[in-house]
Structures are given as C-alpha cells and as structure tokens.
PDB file of C-alpha atoms and ligand atoms in Angstrom:
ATOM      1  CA  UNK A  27       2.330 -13.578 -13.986  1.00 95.00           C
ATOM      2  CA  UNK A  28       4.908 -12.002 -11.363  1.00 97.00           C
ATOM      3  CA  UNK A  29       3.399  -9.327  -9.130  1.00 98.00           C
ATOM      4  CA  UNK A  30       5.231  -7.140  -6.293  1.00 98.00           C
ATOM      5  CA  UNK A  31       4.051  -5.833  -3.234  1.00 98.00           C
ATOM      6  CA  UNK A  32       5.893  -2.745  -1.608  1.00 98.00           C
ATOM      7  CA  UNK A  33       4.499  -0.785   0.764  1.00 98.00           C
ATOM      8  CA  UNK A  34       5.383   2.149   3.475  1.00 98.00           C
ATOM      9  CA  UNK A  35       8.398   4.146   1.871  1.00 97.00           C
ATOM     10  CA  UNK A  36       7.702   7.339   3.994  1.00 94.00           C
ATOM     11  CA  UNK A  37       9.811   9.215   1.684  1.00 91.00           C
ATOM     12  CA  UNK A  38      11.064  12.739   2.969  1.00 79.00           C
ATOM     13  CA  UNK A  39      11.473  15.656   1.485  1.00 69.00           C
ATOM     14  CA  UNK A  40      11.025  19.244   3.110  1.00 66.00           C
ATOM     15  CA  UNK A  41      12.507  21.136   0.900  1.00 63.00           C
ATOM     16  CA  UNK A  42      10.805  24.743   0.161  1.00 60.00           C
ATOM     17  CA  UNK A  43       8.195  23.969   2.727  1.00 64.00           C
ATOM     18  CA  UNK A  44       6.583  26.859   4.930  1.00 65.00           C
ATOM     19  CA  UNK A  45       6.862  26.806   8.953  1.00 62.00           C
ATOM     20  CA  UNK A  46       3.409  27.822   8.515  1.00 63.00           C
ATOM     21  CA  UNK A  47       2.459  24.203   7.060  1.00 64.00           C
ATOM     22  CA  UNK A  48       3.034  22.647  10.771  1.00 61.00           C
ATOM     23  CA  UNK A  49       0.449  25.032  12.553  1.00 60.00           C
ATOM     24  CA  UNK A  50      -1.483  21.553  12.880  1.00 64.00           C
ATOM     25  CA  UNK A  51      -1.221  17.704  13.713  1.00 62.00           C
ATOM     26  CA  UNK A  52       2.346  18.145  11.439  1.00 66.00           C
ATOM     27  CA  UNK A  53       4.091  19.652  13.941  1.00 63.00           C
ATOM     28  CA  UNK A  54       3.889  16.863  16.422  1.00 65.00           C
ATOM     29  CA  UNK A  55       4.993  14.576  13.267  1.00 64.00           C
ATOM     30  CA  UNK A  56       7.114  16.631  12.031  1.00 61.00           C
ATOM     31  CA  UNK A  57       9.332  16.812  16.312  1.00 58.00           C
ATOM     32  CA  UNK A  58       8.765  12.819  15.264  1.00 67.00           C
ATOM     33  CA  UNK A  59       9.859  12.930  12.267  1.00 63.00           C
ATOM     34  CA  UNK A  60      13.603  15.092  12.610  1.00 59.00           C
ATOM     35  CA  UNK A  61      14.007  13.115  15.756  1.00 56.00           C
ATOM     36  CA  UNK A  62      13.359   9.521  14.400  1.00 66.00           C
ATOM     37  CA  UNK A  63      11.684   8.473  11.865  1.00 71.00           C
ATOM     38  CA  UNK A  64      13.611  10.594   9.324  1.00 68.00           C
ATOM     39  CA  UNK A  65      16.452   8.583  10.272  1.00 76.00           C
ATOM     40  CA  UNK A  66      15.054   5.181   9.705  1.00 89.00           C
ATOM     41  CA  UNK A  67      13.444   5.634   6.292  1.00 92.00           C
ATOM     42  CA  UNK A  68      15.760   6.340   3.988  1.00 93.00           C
ATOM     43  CA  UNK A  69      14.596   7.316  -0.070  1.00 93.00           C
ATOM     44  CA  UNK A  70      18.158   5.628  -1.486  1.00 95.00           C
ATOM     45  CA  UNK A  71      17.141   1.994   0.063  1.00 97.00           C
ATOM     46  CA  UNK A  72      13.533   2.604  -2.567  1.00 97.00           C
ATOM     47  CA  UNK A  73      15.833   3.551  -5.194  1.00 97.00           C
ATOM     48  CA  UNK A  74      17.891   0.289  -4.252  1.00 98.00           C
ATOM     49  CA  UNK A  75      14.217  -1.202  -4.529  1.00 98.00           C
ATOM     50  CA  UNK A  76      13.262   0.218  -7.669  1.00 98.00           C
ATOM     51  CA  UNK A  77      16.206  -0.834  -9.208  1.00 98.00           C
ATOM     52  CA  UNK A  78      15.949  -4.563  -8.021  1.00 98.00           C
ATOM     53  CA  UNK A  79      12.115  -4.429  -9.387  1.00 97.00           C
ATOM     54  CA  UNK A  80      13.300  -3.231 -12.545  1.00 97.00           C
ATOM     55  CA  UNK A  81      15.957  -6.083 -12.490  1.00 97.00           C
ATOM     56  CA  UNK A  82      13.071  -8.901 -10.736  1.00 96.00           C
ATOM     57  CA  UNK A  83      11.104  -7.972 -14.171  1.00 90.00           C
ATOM     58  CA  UNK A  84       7.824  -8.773 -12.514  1.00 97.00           C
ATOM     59  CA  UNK A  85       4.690  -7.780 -14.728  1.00 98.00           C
ATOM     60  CA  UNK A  86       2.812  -5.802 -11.937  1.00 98.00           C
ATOM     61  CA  UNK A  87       3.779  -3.515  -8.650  1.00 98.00           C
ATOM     62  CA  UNK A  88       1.226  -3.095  -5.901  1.00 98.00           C
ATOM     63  CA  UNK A  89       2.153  -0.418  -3.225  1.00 98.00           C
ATOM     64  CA  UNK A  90      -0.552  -0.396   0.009  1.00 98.00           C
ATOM     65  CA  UNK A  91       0.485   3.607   0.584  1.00 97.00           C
ATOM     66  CA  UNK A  92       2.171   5.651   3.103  1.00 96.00           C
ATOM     67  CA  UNK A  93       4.486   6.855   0.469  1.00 96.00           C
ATOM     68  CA  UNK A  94       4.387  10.386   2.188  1.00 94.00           C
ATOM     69  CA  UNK A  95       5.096  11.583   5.725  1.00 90.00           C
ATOM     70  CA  UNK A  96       3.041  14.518   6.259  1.00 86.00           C
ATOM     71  CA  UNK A  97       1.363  14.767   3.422  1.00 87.00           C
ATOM     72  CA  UNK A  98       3.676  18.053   2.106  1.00 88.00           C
ATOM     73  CA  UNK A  99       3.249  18.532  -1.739  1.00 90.00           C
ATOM     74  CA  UNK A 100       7.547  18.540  -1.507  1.00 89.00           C
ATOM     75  CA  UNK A 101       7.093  15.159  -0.257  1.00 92.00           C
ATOM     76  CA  UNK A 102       4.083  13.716  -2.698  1.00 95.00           C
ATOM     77  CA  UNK A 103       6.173  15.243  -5.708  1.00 94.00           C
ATOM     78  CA  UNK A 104       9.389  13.650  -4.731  1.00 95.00           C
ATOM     79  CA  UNK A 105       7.758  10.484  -3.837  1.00 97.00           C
ATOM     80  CA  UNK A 106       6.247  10.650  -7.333  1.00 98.00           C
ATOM     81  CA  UNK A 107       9.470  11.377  -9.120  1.00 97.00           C
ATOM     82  CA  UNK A 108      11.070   8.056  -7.265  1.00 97.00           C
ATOM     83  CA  UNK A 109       7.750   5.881  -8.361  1.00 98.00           C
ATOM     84  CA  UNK A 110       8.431   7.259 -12.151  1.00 98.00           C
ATOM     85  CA  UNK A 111      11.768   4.932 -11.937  1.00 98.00           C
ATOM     86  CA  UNK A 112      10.192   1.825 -12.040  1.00 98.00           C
ATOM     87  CA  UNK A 113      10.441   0.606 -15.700  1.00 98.00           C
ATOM     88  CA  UNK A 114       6.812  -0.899 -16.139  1.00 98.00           C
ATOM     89  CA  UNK A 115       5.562   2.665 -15.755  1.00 98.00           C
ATOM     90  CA  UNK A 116       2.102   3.580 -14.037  1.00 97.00           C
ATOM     91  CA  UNK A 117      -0.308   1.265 -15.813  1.00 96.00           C
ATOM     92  CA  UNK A 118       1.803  -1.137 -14.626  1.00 98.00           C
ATOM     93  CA  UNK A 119       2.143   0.138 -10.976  1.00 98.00           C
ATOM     94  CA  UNK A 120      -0.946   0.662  -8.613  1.00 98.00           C
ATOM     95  CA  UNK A 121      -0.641   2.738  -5.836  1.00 98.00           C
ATOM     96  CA  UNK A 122      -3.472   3.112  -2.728  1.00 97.00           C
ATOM     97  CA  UNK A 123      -3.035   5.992  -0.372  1.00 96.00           C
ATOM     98  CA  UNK A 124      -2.193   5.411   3.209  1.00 96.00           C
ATOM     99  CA  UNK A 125      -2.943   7.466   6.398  1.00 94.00           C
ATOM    100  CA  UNK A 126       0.374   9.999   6.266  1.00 92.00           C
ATOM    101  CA  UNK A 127      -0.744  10.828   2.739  1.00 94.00           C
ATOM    102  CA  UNK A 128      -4.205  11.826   4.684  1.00 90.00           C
ATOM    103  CA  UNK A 129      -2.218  13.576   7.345  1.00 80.00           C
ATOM    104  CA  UNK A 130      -4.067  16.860   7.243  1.00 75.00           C
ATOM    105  CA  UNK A 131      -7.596  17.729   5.700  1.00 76.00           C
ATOM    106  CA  UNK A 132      -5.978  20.565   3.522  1.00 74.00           C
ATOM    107  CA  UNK A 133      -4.089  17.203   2.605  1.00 74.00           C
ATOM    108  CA  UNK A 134      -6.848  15.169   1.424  1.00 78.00           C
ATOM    109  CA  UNK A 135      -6.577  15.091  -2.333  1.00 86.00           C
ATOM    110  CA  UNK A 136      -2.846  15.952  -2.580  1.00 92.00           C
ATOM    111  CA  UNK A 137      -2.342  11.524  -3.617  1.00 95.00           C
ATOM    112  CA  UNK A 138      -4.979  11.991  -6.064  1.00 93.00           C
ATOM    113  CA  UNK A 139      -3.153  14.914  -7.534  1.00 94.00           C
ATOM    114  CA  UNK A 140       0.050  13.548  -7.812  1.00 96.00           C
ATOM    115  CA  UNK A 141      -0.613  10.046  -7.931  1.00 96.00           C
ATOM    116  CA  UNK A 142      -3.121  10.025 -10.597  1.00 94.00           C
ATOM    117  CA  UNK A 143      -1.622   8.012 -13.299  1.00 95.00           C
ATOM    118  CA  UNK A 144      -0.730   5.296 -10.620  1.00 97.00           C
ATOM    119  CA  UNK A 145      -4.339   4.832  -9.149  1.00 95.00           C
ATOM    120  CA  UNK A 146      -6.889   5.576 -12.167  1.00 91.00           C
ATOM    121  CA  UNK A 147      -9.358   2.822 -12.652  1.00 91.00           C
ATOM    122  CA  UNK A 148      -9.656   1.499 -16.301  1.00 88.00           C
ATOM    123  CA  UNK A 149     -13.100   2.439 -17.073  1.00 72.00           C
ATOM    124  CA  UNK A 150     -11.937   6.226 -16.734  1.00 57.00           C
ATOM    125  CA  UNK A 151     -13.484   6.891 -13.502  1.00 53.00           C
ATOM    126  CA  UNK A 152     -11.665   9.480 -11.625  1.00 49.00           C
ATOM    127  CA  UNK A 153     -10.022   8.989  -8.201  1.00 50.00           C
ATOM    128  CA  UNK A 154     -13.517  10.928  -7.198  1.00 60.00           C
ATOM    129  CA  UNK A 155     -14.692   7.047  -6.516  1.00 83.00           C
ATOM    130  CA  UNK A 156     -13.102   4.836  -4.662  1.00 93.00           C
ATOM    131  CA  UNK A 157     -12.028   1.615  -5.162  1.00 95.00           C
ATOM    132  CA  UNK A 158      -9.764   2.334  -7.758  1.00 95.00           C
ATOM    133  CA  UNK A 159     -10.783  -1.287 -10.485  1.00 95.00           C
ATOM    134  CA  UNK A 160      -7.920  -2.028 -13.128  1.00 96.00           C
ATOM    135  CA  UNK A 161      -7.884  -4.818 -14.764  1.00 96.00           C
ATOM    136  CA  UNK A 162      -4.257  -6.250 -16.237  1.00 96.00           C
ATOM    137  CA  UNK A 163      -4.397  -9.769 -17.931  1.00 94.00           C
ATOM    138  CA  UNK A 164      -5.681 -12.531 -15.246  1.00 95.00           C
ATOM    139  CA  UNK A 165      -5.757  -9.676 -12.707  1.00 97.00           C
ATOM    140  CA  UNK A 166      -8.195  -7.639 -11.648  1.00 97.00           C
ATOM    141  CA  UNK A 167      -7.073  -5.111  -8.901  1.00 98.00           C
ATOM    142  CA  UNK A 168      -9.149  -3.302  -6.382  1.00 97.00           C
ATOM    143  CA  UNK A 169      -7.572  -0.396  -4.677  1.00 97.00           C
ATOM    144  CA  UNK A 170      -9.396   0.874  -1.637  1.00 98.00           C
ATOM    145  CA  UNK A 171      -8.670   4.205   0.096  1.00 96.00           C
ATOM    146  CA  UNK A 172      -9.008   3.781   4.051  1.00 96.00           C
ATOM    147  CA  UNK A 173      -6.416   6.840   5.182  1.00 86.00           C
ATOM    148  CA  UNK A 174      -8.344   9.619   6.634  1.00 77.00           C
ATOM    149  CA  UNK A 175      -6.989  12.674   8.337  1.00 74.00           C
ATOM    150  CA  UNK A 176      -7.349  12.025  12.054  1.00 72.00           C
ATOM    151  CA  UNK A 177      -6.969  13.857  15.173  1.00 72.00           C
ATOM    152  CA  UNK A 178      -3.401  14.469  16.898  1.00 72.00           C
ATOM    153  CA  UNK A 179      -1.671  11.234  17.711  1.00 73.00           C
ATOM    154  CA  UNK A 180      -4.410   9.047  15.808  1.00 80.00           C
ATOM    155  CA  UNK A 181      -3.800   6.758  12.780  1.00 88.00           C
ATOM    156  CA  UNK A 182      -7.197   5.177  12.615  1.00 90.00           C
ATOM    157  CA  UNK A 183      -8.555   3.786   9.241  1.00 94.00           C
ATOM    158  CA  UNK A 184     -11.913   3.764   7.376  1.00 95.00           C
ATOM    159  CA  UNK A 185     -13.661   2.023   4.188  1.00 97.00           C
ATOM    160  CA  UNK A 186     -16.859   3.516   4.579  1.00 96.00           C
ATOM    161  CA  UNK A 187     -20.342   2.391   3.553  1.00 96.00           C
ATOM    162  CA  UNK A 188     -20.046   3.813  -0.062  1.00 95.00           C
ATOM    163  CA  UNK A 189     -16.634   1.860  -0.681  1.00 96.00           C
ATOM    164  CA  UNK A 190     -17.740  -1.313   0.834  1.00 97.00           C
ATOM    165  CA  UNK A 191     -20.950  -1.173  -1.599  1.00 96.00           C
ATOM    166  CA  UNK A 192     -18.658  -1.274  -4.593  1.00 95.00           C
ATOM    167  CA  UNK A 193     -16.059  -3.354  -3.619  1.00 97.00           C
ATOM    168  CA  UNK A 194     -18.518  -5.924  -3.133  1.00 97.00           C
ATOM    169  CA  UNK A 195     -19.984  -5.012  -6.533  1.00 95.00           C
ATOM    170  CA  UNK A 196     -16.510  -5.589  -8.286  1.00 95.00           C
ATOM    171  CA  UNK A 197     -16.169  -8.687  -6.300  1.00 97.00           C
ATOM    172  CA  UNK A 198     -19.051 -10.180  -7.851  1.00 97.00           C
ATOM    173  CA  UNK A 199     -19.265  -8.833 -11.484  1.00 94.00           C
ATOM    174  CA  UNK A 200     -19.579 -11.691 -13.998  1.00 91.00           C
ATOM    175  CA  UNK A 201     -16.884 -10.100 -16.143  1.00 91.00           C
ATOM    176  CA  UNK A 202     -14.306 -10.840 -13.803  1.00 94.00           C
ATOM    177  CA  UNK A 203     -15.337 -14.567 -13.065  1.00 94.00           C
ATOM    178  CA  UNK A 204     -12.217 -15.432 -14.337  1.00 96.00           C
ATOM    179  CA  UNK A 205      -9.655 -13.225 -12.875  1.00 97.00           C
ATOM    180  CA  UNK A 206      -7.840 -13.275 -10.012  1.00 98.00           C
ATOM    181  CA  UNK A 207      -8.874 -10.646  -7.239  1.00 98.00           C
ATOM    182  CA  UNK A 208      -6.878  -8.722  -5.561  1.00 98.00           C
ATOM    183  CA  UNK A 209      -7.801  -6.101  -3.033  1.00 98.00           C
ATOM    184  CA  UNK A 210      -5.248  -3.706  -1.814  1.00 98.00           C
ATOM    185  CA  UNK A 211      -5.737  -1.694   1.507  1.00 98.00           C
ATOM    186  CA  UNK A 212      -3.424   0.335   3.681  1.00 98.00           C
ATOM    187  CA  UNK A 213      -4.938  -0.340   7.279  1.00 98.00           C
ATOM    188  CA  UNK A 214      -4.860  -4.401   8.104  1.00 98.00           C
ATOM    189  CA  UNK A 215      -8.276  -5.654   8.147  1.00 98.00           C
ATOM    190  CA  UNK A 216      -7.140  -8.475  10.698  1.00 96.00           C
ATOM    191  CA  UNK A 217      -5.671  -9.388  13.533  1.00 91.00           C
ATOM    192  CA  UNK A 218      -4.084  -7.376  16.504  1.00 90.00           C
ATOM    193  CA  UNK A 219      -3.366  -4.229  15.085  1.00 90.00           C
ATOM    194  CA  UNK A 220      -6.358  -4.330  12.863  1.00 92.00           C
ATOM    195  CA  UNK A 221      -8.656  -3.615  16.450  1.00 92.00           C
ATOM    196  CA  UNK A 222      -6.499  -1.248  18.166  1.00 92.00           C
ATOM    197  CA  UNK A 223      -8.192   1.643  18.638  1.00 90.00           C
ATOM    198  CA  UNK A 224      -5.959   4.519  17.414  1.00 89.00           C
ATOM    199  CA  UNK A 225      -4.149   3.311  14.516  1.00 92.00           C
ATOM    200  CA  UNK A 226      -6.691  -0.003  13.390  1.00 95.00           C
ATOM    201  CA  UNK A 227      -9.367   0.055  10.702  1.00 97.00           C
ATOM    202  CA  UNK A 228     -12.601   0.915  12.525  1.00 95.00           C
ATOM    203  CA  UNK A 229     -14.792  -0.901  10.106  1.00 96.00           C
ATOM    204  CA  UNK A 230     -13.056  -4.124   9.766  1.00 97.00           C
ATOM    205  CA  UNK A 231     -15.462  -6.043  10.475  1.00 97.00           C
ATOM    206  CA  UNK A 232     -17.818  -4.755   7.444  1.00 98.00           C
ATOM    207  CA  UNK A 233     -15.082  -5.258   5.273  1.00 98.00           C
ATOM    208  CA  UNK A 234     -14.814  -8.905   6.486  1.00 98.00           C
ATOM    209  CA  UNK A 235     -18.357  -9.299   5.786  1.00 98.00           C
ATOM    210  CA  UNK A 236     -17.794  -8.574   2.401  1.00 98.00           C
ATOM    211  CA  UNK A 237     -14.943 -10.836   1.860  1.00 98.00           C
ATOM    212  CA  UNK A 238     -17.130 -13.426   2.898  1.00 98.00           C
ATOM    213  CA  UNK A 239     -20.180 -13.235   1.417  1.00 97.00           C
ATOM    214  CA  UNK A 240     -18.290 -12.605  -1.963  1.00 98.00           C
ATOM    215  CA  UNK A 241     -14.626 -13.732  -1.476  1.00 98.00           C
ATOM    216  CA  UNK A 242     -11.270 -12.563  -3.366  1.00 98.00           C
ATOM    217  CA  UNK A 243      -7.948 -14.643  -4.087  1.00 98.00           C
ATOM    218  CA  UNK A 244      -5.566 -12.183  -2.205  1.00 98.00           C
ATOM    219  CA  UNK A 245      -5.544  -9.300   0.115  1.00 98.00           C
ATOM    220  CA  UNK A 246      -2.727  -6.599   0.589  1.00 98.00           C
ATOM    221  CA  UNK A 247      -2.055  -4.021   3.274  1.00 98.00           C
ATOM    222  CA  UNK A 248       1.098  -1.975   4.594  1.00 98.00           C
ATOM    223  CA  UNK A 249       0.400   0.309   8.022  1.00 97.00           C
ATOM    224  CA  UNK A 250       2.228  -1.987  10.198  1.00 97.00           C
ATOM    225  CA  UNK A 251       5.705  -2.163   8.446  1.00 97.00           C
ATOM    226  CA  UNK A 252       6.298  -6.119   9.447  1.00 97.00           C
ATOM    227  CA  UNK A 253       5.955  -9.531   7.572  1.00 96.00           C
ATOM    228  CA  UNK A 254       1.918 -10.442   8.443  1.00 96.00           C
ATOM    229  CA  UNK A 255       0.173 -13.397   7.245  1.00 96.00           C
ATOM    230  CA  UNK A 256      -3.330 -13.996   8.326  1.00 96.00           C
ATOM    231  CA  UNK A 257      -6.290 -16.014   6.295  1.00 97.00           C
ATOM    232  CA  UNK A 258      -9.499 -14.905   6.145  1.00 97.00           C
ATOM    233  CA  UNK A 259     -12.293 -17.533   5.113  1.00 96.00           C
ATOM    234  CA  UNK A 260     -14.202 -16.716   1.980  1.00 96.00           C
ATOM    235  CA  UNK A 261     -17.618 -18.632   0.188  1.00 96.00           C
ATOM    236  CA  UNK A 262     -17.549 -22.125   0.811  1.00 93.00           C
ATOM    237  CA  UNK A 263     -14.854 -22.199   3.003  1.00 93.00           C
ATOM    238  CA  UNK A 264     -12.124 -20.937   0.442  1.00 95.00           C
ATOM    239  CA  UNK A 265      -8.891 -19.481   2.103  1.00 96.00           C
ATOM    240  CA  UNK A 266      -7.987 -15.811   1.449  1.00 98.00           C
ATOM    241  CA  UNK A 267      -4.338 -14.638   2.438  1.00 98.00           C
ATOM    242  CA  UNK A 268      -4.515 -11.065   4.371  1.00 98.00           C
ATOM    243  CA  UNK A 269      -0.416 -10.240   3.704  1.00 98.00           C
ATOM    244  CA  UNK A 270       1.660  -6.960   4.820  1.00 98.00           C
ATOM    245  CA  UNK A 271       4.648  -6.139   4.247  1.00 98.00           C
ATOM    246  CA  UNK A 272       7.540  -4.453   5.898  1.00 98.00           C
ATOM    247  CA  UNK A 273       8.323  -0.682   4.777  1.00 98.00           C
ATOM    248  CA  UNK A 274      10.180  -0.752   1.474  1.00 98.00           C
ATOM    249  CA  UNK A 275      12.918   2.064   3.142  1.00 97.00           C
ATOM    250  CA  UNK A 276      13.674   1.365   6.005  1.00 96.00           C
ATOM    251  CA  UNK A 277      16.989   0.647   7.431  1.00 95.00           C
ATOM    252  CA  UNK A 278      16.960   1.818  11.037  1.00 93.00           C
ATOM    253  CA  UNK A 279      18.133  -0.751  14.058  1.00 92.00           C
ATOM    254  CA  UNK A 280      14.705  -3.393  14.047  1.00 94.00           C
ATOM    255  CA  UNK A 281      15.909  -6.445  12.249  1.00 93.00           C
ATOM    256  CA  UNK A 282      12.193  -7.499  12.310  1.00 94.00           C
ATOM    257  CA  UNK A 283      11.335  -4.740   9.838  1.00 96.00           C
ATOM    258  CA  UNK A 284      13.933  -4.232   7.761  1.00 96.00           C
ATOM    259  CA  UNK A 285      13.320  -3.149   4.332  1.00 98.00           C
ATOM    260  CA  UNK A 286      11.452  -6.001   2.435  1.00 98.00           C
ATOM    261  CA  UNK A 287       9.527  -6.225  -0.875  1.00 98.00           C
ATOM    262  CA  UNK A 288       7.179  -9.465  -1.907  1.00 98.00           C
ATOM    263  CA  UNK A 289       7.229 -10.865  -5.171  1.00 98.00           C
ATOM    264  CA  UNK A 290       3.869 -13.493  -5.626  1.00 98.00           C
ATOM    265  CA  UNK A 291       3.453 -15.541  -9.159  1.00 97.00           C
ATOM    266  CA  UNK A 292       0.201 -16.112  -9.894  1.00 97.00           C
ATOM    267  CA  UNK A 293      -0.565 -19.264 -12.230  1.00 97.00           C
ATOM    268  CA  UNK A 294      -3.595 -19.993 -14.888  1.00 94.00           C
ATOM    269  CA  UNK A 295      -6.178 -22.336 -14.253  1.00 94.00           C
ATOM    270  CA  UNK A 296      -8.057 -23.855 -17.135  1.00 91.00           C
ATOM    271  CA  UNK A 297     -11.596 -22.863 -16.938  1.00 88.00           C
ATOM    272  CA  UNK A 298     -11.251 -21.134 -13.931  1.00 92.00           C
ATOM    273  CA  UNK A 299      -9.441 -18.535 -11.562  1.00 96.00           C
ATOM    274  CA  UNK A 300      -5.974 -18.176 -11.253  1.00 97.00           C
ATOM    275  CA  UNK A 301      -4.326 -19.018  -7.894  1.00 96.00           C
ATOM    276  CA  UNK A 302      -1.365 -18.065  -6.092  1.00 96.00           C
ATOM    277  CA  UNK A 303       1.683 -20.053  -6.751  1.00 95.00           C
ATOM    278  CA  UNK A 304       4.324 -18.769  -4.734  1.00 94.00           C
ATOM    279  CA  UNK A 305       5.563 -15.782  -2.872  1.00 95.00           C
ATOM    280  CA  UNK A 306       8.916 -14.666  -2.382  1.00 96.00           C
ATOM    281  CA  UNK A 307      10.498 -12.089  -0.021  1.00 97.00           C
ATOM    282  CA  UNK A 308      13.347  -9.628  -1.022  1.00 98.00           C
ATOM    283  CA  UNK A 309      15.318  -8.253   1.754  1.00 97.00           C
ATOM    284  CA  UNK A 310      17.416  -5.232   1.901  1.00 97.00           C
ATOM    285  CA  UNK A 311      21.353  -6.219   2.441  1.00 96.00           C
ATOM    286  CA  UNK A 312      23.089  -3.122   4.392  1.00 94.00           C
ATOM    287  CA  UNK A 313      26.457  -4.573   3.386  1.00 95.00           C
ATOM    288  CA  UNK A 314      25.830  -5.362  -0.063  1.00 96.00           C
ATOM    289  CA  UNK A 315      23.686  -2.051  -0.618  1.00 96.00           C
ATOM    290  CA  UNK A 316      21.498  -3.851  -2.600  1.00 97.00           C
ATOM    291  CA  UNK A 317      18.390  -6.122  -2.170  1.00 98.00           C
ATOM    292  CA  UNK A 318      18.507 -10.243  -2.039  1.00 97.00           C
ATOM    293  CA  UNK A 319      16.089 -13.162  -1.875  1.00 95.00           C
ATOM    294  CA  UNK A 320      15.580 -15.030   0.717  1.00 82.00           C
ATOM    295  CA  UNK A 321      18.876 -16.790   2.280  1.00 72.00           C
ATOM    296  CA  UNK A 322      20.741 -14.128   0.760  1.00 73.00           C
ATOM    297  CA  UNK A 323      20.501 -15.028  -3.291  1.00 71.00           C
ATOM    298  CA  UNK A 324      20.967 -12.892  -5.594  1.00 73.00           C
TER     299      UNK A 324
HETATM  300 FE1  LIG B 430       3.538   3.532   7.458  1.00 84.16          FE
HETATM  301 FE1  LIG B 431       0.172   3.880   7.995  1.00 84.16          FE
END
C-alpha cells in the first residue's frame, strides 16, 4: 500500500471578497500575504503535484492542512476545486484542517463545509467530532483538528481534552489490532517548534502521553513547511516516526523548503500490524516544471 503526504498549499484566491472581511486579524495577513507570501505559494506548483500523484498512483493522500490563507470562502472553494483533481477522489484523500483555515472565529467551520467529503469519518459521524477515524484496507487513519483561531500574530495549536479522550480510544480499539495507525495533525507535537510559544501546540505534551501509553505506527504534521523527522517512543519501547513535510506550493527563494510531497509504502505482516517500508520524497523541479524523486528521477 502506497500512501502520500502533502501538506501546507496556502492556496490564494481573493476573488469577489469584501474589504469588509479584513476588519480583523486578516488584515495584518492579508499586508503579509500581497507582500510575501502570495508570492511564494503558488496554486500551479499543487496542480504540478496533483498531477504527479495522479501519475505516482499511490492508494491513499494524507494532507496535514493549511490549505487556506485566511480562511476566505473564495479561498476554501478554490482550494477544494484543486483537491477534486486528484484521481482517487475524497474517500481516497484525507484532509485535517490547519491554523489559516481557523484564521478567524466567523472562520471556524468554513473546512468542515467545504471539506466535508475529504474529512468524514466512516462510521458517519459528522465533522461535529473530532478525530476524523477512516479506515482504508490495512489503514486506519486518525485525523485530529488542532487549528484554532488565535489572537493577532499567534499561530498556536490545540487537541483539547475531548480529542485526546478519543484518539486514545481509537488507538486502542480491538477492531483495529491489525491495522496500521496513522495519526495526522497540523501543529508538530515535537521538537523545537512544537514548544514555541506562539505558533507550537500548547498541549503537546498530553498528546505525547497518549502516544505512549497506547502507541501508533506513524505520525503526520505540516505547520512548519520543512523536511522533520523526529521519533517518539511508544509501549514497550516501539519507535513512532513524528514526519512533516515541506509546503506542497511553494517555490519562493528557500531551497530548504521547496515544494516537496512524501510517498511511504506500507507492507503486511502476517498475523500482525503492518509497518513502514519505505518513504520517498518528491521534489518540485523549477526547470523541468514538474515534480521528481529524489536525485532528480523521474
Ligand atoms: Fe502553513
Ligand atoms: Fe500552519
């Protein structure tokens, strides 16, 4: 089984919106956003993406959210009409929400709303309750929600007690003994960026807990737009791989974060979980206008 992680496409659209919309925290973003940002991340290196993922044929995409800039419903709607390119369709993409598709509180279910098809769990619960569970094959795929809107100049992240409770139930239900777990996250739960104190998760270290005491095969974020790869230590002293990924659009001057997608396969195990075989990274090629694997193959 071939799954992709993308992450952080901050695509832009502003078309038909109201000056009225930026009488809050979106007018500093959206100074930042003509100024810079709007620059770097650019919606026809994701449709570059899209059509490598569509060529890569992998059986699952995982996106760790910031698909939005400030939240705008131009924005979520064309960030939804790029996400509709990708062949497998959305039971076979999962999306989480990240903290710019939080941006505002009159913003806080506009990723539910147009994402819903892309981050239902299986059983039929509504986005009302996060973590989002689907199940597909030897996967089982917890989505947690950790964007919140925040004051001016603030990026912080949350799980919250309620979240935590049922991620850990999901963890440890019998029915998924066999299936490899994967939780997906916006805000990195480790390491540097994961403490700082206006753009980290503020209850990391619950969510650690959890991992612990009930352990998972793979954990995915985005908020930081580079390559990380941390471990976390699970029961027994298993290994669990805390990845992020670079943005999936951008193409600004930092070589470091580049666009990049990951492609993981994920092997059977007789009798017991599957594990993670090997992880691949696909790099956006300015010259070529198209994306590669690693030392430049096709
Ligand atoms: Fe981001
Ligand atoms: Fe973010």
């Amino acid at each position: 089984m071939r799954l992709a992680h993308v992450s952080d496409l901050h695509l832009l659209s502003l078309s038909g919106v109201k000056l009225s919309e930026f009488l809050n925290k979106r007018w500093l973003g959206g100074v930042n956003l003509l100024f810079n940002r709007g620059h770097s991340y650019r919606h026809e290196i994701f449709d570059a993406l899209v059509d490598d993922l569509n060529e890569q044929r992998v059986d699952h995409v995982l996106c760790t959210g910031d698909l939005t800039n400030l939240a705008l419903k131009p924005e979520f709607r064309f960030a939804r009409e790029r996400f509709d390119r990708i062949a497998l369709g959305p039971q076979g993409v999962t999306c989480i929400p990240g903290n710019h598709d939080r941006y505002v509180r009159s913003s806080e279910r506009m990723f539910e709303e147009f994402f819903a098809p892309y981050c239902t769990s299986d059983a039929g619960t509504s986005w009302e309750s996060w973590p989002v569970l689907r199940v597909r094959g030897e996967l089982a795929i917890i989505g947690l929600s950790t964007g919140k809107p925040s004051p001016w100049l603030m990026a912080y992240g949350r799980v919250g007690a309620e979240q935590l409770a049922r991620l850990e139930h999901f963890l440890r239900d019998l029915r998924l003994k066999d299936k490899f777990r994967m939780v997906l996250l916006h805000h990195p739960p480790l390491g540097r960026a994961a403490g700082e104190f206006h753009r980290g998760l503020r209850d990391r270290r619950e969510l650690l807990a959890v991992l612990e005491r009930a352990g998972a095969e793979l954990v995915l974020h985005g908020h930081e737009h580079l390559d990380l790869r941390a471990e976390h230590v699970g029961p027994l002293g298993t290994r669990i791989p805390v990845h992020g990924i670079q943005s999936g659009s951008y193409g600004g001057h930092a070589a470091q974060r580049l666009a990049r997608y990951r492609i993981y396969r994920i092997e059977p195990q007789p009798g017991r979980r599957p594990v993670l075989a090997h992880a691949t990274l696909r790099a956006w090629d300015a010259a070529r206008g198209k994306f590669l694997g690693e030392g430049g193959s096709g």
